[in-house]
PDB file of C-alpha atoms in Angstrom:
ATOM      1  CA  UNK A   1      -9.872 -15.529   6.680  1.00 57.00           C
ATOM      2  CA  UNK A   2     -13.372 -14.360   6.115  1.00 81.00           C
ATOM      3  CA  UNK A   3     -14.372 -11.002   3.746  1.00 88.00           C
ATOM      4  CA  UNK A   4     -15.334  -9.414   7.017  1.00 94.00           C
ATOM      5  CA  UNK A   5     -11.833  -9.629   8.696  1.00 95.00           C
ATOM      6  CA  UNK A   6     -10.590  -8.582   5.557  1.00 97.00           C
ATOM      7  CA  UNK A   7     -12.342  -5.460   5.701  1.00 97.00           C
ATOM      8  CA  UNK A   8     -11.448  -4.764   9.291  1.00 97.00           C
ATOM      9  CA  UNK A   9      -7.840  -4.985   8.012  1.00 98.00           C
ATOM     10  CA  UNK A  10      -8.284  -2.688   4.616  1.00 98.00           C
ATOM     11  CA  UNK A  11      -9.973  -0.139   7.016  1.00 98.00           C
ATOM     12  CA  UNK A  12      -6.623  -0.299   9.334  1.00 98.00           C
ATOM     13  CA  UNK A  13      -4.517   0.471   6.289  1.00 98.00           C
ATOM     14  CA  UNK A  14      -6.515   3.124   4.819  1.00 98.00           C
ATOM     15  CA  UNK A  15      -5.942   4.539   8.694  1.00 98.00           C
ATOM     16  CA  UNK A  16      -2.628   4.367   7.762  1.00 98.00           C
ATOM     17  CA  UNK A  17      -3.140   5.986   3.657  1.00 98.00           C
ATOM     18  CA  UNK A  18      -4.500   8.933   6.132  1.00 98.00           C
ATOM     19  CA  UNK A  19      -1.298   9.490   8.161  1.00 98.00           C
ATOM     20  CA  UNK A  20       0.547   9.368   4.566  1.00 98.00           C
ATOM     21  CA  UNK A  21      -1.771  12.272   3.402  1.00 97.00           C
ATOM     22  CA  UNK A  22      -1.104  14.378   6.315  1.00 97.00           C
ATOM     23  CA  UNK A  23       2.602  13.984   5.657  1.00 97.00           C
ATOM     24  CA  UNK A  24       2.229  15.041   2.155  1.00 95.00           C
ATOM     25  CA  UNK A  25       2.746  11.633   0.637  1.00 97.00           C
ATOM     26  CA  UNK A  26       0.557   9.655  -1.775  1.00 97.00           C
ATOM     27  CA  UNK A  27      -1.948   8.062   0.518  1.00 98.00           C
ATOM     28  CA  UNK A  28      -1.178   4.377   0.173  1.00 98.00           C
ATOM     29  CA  UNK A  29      -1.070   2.411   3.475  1.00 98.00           C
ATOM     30  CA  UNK A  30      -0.150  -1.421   4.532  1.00 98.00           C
ATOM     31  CA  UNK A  31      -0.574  -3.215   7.534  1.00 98.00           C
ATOM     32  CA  UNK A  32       1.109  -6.755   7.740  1.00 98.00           C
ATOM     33  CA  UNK A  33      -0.972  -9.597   9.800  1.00 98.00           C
ATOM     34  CA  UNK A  34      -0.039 -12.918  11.296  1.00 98.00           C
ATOM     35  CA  UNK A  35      -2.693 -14.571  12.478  1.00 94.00           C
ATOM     36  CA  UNK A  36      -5.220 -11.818  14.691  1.00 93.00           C
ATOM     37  CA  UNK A  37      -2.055  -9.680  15.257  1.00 97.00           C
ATOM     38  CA  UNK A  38      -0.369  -7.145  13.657  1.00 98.00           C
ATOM     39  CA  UNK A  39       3.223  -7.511  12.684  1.00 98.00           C
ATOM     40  CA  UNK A  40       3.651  -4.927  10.467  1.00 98.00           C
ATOM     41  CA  UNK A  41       2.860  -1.311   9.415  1.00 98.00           C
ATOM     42  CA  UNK A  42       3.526   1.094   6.856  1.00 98.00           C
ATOM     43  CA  UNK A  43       2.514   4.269   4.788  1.00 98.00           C
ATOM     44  CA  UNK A  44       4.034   6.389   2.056  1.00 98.00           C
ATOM     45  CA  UNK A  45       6.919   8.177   2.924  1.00 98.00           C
ATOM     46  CA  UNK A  46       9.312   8.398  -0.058  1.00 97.00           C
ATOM     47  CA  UNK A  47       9.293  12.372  -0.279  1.00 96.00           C
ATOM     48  CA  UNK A  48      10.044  12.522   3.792  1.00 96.00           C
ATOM     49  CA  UNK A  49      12.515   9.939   4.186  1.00 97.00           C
ATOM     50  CA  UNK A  50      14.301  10.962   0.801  1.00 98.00           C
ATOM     51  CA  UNK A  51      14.204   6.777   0.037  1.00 98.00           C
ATOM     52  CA  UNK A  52      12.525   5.858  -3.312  1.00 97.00           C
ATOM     53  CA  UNK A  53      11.837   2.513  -1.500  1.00 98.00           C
ATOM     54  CA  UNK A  54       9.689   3.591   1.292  1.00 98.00           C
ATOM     55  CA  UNK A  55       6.393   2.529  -0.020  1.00 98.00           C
ATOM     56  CA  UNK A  56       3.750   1.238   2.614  1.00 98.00           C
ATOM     57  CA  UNK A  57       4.112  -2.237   1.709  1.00 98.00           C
ATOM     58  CA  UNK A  58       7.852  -2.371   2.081  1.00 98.00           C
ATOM     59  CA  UNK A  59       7.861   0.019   5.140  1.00 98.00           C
ATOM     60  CA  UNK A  60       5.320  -3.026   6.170  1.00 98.00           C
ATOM     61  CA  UNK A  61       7.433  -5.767   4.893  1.00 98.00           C
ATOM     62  CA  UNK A  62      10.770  -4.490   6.622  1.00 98.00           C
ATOM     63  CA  UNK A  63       9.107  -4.261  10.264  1.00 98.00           C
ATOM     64  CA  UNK A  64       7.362  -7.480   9.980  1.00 98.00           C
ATOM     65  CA  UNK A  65      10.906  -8.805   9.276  1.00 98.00           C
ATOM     66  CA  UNK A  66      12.136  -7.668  12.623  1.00 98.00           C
ATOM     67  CA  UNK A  67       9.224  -9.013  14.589  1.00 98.00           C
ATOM     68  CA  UNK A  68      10.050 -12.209  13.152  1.00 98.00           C
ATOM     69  CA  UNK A  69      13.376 -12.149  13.334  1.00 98.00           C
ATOM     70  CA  UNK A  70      12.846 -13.319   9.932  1.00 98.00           C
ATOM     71  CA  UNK A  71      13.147 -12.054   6.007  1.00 97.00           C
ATOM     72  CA  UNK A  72      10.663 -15.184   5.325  1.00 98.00           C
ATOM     73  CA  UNK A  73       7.168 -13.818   6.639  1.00 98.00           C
ATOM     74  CA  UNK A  74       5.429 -16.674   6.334  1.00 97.00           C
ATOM     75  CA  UNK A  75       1.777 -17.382   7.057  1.00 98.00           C
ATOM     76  CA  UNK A  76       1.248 -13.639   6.655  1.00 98.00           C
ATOM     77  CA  UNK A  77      -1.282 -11.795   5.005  1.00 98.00           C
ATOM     78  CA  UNK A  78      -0.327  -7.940   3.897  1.00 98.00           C
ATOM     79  CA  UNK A  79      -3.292  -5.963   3.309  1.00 98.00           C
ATOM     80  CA  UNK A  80      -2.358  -2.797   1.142  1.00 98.00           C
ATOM     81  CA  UNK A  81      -4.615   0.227  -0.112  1.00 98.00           C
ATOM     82  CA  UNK A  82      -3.285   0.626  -3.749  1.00 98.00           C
ATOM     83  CA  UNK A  83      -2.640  -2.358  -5.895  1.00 98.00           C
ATOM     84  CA  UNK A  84       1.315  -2.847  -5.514  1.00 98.00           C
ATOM     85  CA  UNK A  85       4.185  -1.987  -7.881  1.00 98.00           C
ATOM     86  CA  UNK A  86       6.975  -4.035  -9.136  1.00 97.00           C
ATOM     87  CA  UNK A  87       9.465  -3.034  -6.498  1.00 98.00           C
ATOM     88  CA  UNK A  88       6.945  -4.173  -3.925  1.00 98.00           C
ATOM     89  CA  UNK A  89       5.074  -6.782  -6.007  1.00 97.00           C
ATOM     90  CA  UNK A  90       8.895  -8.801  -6.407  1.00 97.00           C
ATOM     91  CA  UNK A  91       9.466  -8.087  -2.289  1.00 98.00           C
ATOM     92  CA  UNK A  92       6.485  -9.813  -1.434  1.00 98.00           C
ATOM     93  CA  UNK A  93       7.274 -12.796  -3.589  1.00 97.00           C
ATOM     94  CA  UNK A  94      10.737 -12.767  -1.893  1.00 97.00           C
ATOM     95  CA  UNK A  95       9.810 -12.579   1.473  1.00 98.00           C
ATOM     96  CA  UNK A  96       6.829 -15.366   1.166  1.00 98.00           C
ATOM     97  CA  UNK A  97       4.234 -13.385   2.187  1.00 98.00           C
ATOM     98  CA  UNK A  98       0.997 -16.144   2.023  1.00 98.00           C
ATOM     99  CA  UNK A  99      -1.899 -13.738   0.888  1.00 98.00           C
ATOM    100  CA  UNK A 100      -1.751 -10.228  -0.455  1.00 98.00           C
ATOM    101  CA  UNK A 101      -5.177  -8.240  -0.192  1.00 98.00           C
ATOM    102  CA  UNK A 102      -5.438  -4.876  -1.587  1.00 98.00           C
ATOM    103  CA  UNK A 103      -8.036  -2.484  -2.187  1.00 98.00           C
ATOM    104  CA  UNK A 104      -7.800  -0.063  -5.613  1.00 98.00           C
ATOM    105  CA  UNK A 105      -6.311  -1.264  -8.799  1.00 97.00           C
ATOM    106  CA  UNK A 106      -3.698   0.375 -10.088  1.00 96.00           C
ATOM    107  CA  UNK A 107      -4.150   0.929 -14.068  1.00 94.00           C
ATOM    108  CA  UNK A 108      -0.654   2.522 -14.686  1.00 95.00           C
ATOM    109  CA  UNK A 109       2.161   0.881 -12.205  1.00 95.00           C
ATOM    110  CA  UNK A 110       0.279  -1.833 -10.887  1.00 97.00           C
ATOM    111  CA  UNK A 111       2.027  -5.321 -10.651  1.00 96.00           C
ATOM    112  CA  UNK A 112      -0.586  -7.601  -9.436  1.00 96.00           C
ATOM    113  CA  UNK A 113      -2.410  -7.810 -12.730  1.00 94.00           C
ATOM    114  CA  UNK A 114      -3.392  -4.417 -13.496  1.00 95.00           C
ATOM    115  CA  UNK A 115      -0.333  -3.526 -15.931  1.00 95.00           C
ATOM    116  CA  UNK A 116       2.029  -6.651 -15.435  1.00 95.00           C
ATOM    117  CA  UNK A 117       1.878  -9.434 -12.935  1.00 95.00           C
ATOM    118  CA  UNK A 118       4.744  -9.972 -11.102  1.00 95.00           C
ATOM    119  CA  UNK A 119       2.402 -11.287  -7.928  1.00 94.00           C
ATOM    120  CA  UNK A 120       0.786 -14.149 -10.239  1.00 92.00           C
ATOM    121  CA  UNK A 121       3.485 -15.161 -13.181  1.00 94.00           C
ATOM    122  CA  UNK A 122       3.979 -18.856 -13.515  1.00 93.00           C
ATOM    123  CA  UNK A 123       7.742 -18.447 -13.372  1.00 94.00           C
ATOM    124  CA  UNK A 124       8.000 -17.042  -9.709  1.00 92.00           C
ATOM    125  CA  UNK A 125       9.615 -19.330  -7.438  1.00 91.00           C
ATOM    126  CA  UNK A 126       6.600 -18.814  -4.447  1.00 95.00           C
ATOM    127  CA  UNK A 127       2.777 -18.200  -5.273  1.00 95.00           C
ATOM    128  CA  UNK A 128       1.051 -15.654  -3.551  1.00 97.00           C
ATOM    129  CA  UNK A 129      -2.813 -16.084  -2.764  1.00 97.00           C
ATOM    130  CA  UNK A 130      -4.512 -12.375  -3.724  1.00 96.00           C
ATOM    131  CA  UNK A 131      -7.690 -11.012  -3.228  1.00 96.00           C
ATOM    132  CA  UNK A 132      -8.393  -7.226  -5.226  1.00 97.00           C
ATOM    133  CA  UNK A 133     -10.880  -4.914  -4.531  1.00 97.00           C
ATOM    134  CA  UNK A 134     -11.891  -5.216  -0.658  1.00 97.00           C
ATOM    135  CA  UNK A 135     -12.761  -1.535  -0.353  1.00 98.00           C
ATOM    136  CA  UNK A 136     -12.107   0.054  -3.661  1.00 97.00           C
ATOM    137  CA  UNK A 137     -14.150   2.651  -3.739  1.00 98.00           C
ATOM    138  CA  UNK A 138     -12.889   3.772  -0.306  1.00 98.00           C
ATOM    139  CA  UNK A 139      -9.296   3.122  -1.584  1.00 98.00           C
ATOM    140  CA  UNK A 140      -9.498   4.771  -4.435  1.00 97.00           C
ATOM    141  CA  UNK A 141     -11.926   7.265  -3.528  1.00 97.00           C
ATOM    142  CA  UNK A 142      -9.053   8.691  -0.911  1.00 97.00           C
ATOM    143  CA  UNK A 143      -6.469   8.761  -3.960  1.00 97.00           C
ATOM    144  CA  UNK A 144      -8.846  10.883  -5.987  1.00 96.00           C
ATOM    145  CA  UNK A 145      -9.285  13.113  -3.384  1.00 97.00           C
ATOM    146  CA  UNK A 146      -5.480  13.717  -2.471  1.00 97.00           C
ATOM    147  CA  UNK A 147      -4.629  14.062  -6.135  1.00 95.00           C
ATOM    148  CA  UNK A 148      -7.847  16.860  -7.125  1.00 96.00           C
ATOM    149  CA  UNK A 149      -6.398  18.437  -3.999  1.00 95.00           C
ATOM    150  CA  UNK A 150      -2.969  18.167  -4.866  1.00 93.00           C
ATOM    151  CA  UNK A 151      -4.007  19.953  -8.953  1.00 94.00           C
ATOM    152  CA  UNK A 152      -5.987  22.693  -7.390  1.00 94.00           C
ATOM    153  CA  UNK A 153      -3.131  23.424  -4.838  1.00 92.00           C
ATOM    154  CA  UNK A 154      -0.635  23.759  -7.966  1.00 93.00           C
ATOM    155  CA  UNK A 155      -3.563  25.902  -9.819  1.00 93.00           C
ATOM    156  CA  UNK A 156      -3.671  28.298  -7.037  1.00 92.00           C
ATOM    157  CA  UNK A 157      -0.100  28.125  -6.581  1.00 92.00           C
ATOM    158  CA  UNK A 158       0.121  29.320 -10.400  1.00 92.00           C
ATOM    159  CA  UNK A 159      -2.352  31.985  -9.694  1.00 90.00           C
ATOM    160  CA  UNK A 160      -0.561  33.475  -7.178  1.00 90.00           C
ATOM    161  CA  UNK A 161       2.696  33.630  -9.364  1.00 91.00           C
ATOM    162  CA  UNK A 162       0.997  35.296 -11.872  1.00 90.00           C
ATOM    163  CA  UNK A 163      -0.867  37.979  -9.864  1.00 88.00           C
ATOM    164  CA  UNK A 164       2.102  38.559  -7.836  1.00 74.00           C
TER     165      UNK A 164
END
């Protein structure tokens, strides 16, 4: 894979961060590839589905699964918005994902290096090629945004408790 298919993939899962912000969710989005095709496809929907689980990358993960017939998704590349956590981090290495690409680094939960790194430690049973940073500034440019929107929402919210 070159940097400029890589690209065309981020910008499909930041598509997909978009459809999580217009549910309300944290706009994180994955998209699961095999080859030119997609397999896969997820965004945020924890809050909606009432399933701590649903992140994008395992919403990804679990449909990729069924197109393959398969909980091994081998020679697979998941491209994912937001660096992942350990719940998804440890599900990629389980499911033998080949490459992991992901946009924005995640300073507080992130498990590809970031805070701990589940994606590259010497004691996991399969290795995972990764790539960080393809977009970032669009990745985590779109998480800035929802999150200033989200705080001025609760200001206003605040406001109209008090003067009401």
């Amino acid at each position: 894979m070159n940097s400029q298919q890589d690209e065309y993939w981020m910008r499909h899962a930041l598509k997909l961060a978009r459809l999580a912000w217009e549910q309300g969710e944290v706009p994180v989005g994955a998209v699961l590839v095999q080859g030119d095709r997609v397999i896969g496809e997820g965004w945020n929907r924890p809050i909606g589905q009432h399933d701590p689980t649903a992140h994008a990358e395992i919403m990804a993960l679990r449909q990729g699964g069924k197109v393959l017939e398969n909980y091994r998704l081998l020679d697979t590349t998941l491209y994912v918005t937001l660096e992942p956590c350990v719940m998804c981090a440890g599900a990629m290495v389980h499911s033998r994902i080949t490459r992991l690409i992901y946009g924005a680094h995640d300073e507080k939960t992130g498990a590809a290096g970031s805070l701990l790194d589940v994606i590259g430690h010497p004691g996991m049973n399969h290795h995972i090629e990764m790539i960080s940073g393809v977009l970032a500034e669009e990745c985590a440019g779109m998480l800035s945004d929802f999150f200033r929107m989200r705080r001025e929402q609760k200001k206003a919210l605040r406001r109209e408790q008090r003067e009401g």
